[in-house]
Coordinates of N, CA and C in Angstrom, one line a residue:
X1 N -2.3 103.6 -65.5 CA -1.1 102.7 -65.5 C -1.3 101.5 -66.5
X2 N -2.3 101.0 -66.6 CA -2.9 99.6 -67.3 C -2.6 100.0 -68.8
X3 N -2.8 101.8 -69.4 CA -2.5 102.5 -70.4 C -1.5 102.2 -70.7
X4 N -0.5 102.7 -69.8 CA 0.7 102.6 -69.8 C 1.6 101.4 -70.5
X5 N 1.0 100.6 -69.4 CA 1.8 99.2 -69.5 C 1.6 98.3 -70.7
X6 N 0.5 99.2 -71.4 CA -0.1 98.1 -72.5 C 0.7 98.5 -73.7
X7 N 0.9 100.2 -73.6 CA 1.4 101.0 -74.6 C 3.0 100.2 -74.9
X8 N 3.7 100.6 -73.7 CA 4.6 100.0 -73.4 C 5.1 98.2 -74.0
X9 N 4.2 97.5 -73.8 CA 4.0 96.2 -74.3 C 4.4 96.2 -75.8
X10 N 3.2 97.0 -76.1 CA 3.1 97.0 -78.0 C 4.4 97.7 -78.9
X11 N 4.7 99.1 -78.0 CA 6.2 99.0 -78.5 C 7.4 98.1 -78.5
X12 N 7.3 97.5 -77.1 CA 8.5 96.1 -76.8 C 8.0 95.2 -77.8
X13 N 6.7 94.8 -78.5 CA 6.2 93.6 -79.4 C 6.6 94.3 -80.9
X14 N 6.5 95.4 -80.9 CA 6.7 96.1 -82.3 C 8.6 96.0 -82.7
X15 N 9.0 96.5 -81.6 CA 10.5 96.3 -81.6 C 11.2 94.8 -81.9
X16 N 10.3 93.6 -81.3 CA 10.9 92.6 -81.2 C 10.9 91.9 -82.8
X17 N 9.3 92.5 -82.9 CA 9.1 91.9 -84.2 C 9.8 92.4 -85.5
X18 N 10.6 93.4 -85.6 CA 11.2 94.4 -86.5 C 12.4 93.9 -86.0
X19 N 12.9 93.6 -85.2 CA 14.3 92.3 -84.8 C 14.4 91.2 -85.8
X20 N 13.3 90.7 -85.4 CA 12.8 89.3 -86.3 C 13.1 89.1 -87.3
X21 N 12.7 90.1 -87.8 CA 12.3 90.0 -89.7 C 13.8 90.6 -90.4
X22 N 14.5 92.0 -89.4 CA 15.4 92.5 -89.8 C 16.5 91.0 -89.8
X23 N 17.0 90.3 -88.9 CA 17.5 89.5 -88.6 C 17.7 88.8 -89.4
X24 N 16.0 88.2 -89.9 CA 15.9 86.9 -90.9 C 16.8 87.5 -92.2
X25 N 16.5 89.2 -93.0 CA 16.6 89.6 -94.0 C 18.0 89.7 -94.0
X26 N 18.6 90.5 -93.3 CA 20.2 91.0 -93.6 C 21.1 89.8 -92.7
X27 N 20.8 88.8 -91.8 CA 21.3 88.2 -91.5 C 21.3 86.2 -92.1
X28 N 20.2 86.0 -92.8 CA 20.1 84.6 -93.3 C 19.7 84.9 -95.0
X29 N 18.7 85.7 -95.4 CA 18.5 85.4 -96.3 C 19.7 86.5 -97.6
X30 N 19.9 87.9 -97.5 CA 20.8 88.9 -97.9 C 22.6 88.1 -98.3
X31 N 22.7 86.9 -96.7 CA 23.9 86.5 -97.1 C 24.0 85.4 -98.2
X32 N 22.7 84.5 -97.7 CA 22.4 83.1 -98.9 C 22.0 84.2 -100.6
X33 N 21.6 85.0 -100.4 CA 21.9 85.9 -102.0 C 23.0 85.9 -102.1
X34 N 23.8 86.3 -101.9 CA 24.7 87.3 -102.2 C 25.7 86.0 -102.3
X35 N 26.0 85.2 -101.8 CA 26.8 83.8 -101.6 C 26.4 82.7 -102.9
X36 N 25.0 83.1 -103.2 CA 24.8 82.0 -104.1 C 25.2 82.8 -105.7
X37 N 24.9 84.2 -105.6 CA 24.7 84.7 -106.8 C 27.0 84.7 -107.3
X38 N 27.4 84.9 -105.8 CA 29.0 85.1 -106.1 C 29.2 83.6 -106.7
X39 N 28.9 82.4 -106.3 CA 28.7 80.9 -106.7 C 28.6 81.3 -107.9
X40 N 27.8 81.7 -108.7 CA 27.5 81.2 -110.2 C 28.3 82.4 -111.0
X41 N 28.3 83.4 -110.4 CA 28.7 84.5 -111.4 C 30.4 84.4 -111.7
X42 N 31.4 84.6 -110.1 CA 32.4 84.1 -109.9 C 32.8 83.4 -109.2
X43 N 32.5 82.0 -109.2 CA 33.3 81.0 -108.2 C 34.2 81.2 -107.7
X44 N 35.6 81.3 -108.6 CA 36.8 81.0 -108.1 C 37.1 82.3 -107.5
X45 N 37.2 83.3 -107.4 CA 37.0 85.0 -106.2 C 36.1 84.7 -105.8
X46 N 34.8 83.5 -105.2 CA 34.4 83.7 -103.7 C 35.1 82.7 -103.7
X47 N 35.5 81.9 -103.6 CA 36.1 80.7 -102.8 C 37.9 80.8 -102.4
X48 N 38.2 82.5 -103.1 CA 39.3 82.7 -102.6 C 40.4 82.4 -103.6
X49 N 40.2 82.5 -104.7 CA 40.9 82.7 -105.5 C 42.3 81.6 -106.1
X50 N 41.7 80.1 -105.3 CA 43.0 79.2 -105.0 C 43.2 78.8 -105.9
X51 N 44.5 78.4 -106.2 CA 45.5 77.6 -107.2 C 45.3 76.2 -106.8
X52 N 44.8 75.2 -107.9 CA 45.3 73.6 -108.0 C 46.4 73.5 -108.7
X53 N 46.7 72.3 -108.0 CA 47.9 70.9 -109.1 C 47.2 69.7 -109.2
X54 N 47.3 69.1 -110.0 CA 46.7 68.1 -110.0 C 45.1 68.1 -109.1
X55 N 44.1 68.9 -108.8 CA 43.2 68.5 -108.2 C 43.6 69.2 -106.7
X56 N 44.8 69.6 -106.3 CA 45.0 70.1 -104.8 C 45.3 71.1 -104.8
X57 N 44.2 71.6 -104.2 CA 45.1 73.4 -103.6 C 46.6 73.6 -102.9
X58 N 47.3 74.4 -103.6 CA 48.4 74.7 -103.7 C 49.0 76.4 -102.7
X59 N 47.2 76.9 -102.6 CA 47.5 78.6 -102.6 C 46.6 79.4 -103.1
X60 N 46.7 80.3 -103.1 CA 45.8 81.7 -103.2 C 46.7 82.4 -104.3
X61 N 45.7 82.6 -105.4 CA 46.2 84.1 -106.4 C 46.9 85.0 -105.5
X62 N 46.3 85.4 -104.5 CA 45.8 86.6 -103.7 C 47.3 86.4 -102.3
X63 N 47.2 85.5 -102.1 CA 48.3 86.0 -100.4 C 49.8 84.7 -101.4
X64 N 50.9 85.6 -100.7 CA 52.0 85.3 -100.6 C 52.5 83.9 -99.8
X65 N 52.9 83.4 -99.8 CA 53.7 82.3 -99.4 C 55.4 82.0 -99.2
X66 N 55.6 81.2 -98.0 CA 57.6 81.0 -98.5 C 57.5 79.7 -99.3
X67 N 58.7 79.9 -99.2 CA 60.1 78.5 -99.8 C 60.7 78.0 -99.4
X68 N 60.7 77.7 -98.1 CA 62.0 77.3 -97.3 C 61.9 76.1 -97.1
X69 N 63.5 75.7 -96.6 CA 63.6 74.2 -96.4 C 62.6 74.0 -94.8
X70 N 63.4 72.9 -94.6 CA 62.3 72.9 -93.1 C 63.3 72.9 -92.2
X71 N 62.1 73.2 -91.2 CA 63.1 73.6 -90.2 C 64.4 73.1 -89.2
X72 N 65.6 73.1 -89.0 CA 66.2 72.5 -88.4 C 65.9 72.0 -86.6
X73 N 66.5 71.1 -85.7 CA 66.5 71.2 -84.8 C 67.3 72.7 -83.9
X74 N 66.5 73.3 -83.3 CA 67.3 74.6 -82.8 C 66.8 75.9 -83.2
X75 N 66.6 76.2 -84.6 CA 66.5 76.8 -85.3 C 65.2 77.4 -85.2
X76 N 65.5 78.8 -85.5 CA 63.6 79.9 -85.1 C 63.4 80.0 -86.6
X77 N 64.6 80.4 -87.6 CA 63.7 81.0 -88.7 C 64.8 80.2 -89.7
X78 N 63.8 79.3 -90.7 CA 63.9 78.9 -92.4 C 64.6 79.5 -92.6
X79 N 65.5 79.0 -93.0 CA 66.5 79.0 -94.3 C 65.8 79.1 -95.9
X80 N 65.9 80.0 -96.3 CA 65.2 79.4 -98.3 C 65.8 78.4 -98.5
X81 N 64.7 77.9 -99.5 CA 65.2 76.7 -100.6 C 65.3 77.4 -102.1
X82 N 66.8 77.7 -101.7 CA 67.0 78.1 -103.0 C 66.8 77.3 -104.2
X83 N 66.1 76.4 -104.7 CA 66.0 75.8 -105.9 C 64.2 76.8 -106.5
X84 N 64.2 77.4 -105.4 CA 62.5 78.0 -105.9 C 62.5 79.7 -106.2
X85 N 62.0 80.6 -106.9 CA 62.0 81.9 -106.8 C 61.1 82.0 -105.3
X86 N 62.2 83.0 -104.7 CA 61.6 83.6 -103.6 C 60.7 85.1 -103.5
X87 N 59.7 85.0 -102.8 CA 59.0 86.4 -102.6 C 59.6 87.2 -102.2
X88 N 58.7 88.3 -102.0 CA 59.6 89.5 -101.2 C 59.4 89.0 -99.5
X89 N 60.0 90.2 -99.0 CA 60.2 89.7 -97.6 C 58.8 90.0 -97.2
X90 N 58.4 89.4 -95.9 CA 57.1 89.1 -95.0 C 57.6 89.9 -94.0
X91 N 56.4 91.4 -93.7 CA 57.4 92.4 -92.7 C 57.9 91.3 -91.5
X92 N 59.5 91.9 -91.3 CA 59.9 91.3 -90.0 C 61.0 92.2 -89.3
X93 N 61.1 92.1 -88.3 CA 62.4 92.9 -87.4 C 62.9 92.2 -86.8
X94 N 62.9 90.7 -86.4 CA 63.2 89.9 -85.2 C 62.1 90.2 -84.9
X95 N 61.8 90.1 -83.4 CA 60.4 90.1 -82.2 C 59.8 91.4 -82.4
X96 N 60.5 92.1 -83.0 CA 59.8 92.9 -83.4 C 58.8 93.0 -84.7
X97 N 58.6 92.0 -85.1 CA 57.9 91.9 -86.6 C 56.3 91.7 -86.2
X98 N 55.7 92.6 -87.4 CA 54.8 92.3 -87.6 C 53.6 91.5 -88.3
X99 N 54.3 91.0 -89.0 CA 53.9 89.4 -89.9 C 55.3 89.1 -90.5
X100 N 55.4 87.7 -90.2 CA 56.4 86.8 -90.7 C 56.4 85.0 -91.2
X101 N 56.5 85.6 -92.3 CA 56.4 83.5 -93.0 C 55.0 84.1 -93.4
X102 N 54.5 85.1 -94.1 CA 53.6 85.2 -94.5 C 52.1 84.7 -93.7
X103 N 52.7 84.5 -92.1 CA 51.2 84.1 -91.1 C 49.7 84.7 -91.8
X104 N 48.6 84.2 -91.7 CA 47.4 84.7 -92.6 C 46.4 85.4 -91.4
X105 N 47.1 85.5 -90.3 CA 46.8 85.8 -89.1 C 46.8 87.2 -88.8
X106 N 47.5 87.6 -89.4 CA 47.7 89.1 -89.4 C 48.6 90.2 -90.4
X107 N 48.3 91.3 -91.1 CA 48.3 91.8 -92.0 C 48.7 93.1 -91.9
X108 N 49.8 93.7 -92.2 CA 49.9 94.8 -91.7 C 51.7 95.0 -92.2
X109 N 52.2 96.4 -92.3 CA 53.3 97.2 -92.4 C 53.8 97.4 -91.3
X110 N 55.2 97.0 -90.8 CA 56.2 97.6 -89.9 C 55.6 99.1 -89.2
X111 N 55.4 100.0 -89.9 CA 55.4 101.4 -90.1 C 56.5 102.4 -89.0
X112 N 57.6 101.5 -90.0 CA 58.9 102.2 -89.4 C 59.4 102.7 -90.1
X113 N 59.9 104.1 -89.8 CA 60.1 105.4 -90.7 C 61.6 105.0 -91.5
X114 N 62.2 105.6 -92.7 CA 62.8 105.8 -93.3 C 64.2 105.9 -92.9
X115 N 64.2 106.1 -92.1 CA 65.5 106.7 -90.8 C 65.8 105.7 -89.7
X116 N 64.4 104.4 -89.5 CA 64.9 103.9 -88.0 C 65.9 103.0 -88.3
X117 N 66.8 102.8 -87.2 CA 67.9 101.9 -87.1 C 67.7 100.8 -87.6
X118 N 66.5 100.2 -86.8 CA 66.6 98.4 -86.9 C 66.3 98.0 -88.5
X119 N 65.1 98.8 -88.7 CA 64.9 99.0 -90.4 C 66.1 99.1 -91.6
X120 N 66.9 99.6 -91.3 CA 68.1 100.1 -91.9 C 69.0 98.6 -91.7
X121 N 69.0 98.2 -90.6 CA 70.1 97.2 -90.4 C 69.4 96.2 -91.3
X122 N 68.1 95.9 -91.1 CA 67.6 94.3 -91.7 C 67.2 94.8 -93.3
X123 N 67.0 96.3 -94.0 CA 67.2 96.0 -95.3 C 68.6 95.7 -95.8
X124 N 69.7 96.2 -94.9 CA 70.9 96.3 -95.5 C 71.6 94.5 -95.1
X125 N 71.1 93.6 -93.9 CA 71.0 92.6 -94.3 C 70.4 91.9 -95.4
X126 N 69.0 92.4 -95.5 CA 68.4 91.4 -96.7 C 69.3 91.5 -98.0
X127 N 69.7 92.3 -98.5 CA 70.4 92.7 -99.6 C 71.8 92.1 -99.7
X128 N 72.3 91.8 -98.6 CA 73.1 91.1 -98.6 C 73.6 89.5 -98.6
X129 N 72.1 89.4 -98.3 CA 71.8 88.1 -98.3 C 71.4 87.8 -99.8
X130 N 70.6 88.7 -100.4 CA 70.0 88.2 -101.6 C 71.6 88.5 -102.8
X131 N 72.5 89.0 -102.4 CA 73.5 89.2 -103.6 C 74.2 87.6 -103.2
X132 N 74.3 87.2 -102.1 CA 74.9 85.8 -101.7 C 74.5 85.2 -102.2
X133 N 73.1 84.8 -102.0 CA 72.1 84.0 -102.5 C 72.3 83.8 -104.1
X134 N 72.2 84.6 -104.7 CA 72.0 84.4 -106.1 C 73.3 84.9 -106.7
X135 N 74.3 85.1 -106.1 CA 75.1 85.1 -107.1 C 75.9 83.5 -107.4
X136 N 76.0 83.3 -108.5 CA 76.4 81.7 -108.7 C 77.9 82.0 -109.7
X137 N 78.3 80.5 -110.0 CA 79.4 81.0 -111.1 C 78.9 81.8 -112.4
X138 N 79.8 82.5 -112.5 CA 79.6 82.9 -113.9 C 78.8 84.2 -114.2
X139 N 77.8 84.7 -112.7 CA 77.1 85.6 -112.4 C 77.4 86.5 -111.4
X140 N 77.5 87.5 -111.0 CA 78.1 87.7 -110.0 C 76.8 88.8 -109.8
X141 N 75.9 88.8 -108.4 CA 74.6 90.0 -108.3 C 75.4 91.4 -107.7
X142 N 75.1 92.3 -108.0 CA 76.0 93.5 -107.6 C 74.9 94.1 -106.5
X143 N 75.1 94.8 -105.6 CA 74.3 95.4 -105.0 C 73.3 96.3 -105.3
X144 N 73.9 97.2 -106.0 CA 73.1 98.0 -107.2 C 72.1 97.3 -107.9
X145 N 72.4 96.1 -108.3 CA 71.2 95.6 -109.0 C 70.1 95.0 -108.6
X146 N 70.1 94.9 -107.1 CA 69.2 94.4 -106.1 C 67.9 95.7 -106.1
X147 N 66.7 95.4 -106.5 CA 65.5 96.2 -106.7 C 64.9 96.2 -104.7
X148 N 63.7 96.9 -104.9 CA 63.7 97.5 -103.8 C 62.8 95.9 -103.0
X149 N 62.0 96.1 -103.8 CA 60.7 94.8 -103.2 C 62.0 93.3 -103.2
X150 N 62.7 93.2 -103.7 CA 63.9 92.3 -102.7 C 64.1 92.4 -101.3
X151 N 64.7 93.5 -100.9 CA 64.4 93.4 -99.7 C 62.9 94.8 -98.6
X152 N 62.3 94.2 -99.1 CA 61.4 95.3 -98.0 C 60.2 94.8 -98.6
X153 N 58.8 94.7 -97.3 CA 58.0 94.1 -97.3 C 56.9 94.9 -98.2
X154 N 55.8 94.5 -98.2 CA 54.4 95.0 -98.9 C 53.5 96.1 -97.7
X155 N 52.8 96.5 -98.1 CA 51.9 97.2 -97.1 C 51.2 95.9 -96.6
X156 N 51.0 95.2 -96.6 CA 50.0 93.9 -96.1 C 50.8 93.3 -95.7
X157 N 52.1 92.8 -96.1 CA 53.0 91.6 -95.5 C 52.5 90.2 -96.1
X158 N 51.4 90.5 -97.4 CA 51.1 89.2 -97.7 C 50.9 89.5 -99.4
X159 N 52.1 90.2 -99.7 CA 51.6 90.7 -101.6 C 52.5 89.3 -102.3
X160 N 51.5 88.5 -103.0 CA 52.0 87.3 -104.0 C 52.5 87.3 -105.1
X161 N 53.2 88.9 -105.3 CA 53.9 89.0 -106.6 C 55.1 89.7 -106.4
X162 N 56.1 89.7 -106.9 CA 57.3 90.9 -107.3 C 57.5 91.4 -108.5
X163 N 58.5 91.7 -108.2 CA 58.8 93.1 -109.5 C 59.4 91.7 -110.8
X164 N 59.4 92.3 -112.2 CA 59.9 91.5 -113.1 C 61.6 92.0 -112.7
X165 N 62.0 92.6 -112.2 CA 63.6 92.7 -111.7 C 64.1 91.9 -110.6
X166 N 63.4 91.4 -110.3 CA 63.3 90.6 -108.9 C 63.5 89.2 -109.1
X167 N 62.5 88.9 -110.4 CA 62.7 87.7 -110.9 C 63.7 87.5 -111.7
X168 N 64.0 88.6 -112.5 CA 65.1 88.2 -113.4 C 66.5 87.9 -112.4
X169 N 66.6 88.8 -111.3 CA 68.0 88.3 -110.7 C 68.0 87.1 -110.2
X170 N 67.1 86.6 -110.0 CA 67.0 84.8 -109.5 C 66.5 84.1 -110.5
X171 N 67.3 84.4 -112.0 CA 67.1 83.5 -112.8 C 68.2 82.5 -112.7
X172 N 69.7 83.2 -113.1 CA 70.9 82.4 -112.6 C 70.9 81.2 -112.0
X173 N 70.4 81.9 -110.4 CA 70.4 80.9 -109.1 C 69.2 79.6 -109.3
X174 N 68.2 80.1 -109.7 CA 66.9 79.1 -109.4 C 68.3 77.6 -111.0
X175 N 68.3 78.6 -112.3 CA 68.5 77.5 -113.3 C 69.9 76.8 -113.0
X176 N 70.7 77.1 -112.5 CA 72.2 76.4 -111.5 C 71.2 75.0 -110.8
X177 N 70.0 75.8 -109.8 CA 69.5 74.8 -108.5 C 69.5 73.5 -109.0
X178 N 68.4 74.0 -110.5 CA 67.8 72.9 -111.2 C 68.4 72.2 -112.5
X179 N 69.2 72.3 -112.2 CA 70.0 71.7 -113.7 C 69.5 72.0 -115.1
X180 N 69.3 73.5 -115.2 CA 68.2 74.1 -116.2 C 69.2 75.2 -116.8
X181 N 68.8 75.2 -118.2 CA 69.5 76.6 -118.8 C 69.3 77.9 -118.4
X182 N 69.6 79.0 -118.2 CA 69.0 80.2 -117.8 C 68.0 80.9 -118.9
X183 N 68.4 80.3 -120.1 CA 67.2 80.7 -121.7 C 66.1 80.3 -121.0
X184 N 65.6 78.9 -120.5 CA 64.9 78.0 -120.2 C 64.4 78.7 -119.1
X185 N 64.6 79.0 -118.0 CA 63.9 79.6 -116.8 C 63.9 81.3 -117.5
X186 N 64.7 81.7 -117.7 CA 64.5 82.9 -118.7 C 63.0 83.1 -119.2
X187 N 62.2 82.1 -120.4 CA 61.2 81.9 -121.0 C 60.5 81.8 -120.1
X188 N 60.0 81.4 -119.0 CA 59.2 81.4 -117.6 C 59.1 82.3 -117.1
X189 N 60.0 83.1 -117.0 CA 59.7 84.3 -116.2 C 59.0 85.3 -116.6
X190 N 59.7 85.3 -118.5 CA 59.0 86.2 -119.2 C 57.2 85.5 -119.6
X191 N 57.0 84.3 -119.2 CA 55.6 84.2 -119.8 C 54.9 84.1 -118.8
X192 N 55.7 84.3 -117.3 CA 54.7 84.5 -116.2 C 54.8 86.0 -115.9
X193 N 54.8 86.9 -116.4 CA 55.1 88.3 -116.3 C 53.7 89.5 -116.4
X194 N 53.2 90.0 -116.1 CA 51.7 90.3 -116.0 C 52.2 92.0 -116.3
X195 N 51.5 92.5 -117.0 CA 51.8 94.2 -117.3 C 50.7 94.4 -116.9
X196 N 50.5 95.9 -117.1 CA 49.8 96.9 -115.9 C 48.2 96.4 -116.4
X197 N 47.3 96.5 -115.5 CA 46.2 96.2 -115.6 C 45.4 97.3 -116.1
X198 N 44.7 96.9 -117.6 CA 44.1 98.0 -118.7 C 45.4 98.3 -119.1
X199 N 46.6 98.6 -118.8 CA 47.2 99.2 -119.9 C 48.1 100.0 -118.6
X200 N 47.5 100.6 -117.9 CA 48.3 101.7 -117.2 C 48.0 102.0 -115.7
X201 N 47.3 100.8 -115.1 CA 47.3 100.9 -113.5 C 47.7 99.7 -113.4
X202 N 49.3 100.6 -112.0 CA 49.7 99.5 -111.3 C 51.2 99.3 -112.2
X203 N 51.8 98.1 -111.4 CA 53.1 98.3 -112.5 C 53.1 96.5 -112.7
X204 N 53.9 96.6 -113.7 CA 54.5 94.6 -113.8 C 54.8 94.0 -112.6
X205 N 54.2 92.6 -113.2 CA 54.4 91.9 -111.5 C 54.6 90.7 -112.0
X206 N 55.1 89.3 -111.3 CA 55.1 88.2 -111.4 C 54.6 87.9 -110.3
X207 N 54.0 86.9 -110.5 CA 53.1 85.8 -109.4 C 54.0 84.7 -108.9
X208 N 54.4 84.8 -107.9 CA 55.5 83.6 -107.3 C 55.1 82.3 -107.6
X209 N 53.7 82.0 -106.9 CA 53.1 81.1 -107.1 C 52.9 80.2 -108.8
X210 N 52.3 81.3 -109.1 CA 52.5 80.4 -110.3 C 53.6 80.4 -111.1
X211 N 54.8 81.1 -111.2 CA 56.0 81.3 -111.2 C 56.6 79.9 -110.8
X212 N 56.6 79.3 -109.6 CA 56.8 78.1 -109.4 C 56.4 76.7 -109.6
X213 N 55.4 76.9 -109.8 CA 54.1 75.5 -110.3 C 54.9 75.6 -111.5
X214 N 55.0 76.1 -112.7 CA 55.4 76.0 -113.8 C 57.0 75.9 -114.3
X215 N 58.1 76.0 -113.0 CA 58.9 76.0 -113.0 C 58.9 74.3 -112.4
X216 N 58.4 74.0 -111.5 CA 58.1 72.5 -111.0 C 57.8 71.7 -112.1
X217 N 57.3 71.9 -113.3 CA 56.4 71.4 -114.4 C 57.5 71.1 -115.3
X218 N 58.3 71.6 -115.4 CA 59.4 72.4 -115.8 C 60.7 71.0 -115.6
X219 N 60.9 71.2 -114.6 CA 61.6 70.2 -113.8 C 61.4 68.5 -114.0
X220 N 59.9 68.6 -114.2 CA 59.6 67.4 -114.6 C 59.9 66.3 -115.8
X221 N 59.7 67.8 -116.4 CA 60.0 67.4 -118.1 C 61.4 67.0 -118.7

């Protein structure tokens, strides 16, 4: 028994001690590597990739954001501020949504098929809303020319770019908001315009965010 119990011991001390060490390794020292080396090598992708103005974070390269005015008394969901390019939509159904206002809380696709009703109703709202939205004098948005990522969400519910068709239709609207030429927001759009990464992965995209900081810049001037 005294065998036993001793045997017993030295494995519980061998186990505890192989705890210890594993612990210290993959749990304090593996992450202070790995944290310091992302520090020097690429700062700004570990600290998340944020956008300043002046010295203040503004946002993330990386997650999407709205534009909306603020909220009314009464009122569940923002209105846009149409003086800003807007993103694409943040999945939503009513109470049925699964991220909305771009929350950072959670990430994820409707994963409602092609065919469902409710789906069908709120793209064929969104589209209708975005030909209202931007059509101004002198422009009129046709439904046809409404691209897809206008109305319909990302697989994440938090993608920070759209299509270069997406932007050009809210050129109109945003240069009306701002007392700005359409040439003038025109030139913005095209120099915030990003083509495929290497050459051939992925398609063109514009970055809302910085899309706007430079249209704000813009405004200033």
């Amino acid at each position: 028994m005294n065998n036993s119990a001793a045997n017993t011991g030295r494995v519980l001390w061998a186990g505890l001690r192989a705890l210890l060490v594993l612990t210290v390794i993959t749990g304090v020292l593996y992450p202070l590597a790995v944290t310091g080396i992302a520090q020097v090598a690429f700062p700004g992708q570990a600290n998340g990739s944020e956008v300043r103005v002046d010295g203040k974070v503004v946002g993330s390269e990386l997650i999407g954001q709205t534009y909306d005015l603020p909220l009314k008394e009464g009122e569940e969901t923002a209105a846009p501020d149409l003086r800003w390019f807007q993103p694409r939509p943040s999945n939503g159904l009513g109470s049925n949504s699964v991220n909305t206002q771009y929350k950072l809380i959670l990430s994820g696709a409707t994963n409602r098929s092609g065919d469902n009703e409710d789906l069908i109703t709120w793209v064929r709202d969104a589209k209708a809303a975005v030909v209202k939205d931007n059509s101004v004098s002198g422009y009129t948005v046709k439904p046809s020319d409404v691209p897809a990522d206008a109305v319909t969400s990302s697989g994440s519910g938090l993608d920070p770019h759209i299509s270069p068709a997406y932007a050009k239709l809210q050129i109109h609207r945003v240069a009306e908001r701002n007392h700005l030429t359409v040439a003038q927001v025109g030139k913005l759009v095209a120099a915030h315009t990003d083509g495929r990464i290497l050459g051939f992965i992925g398609e063109p995209r514009v970055n809302v965010l910085q899309l706007n900081i430079a249209l704000k810049e813009l405004t200033r001037n």
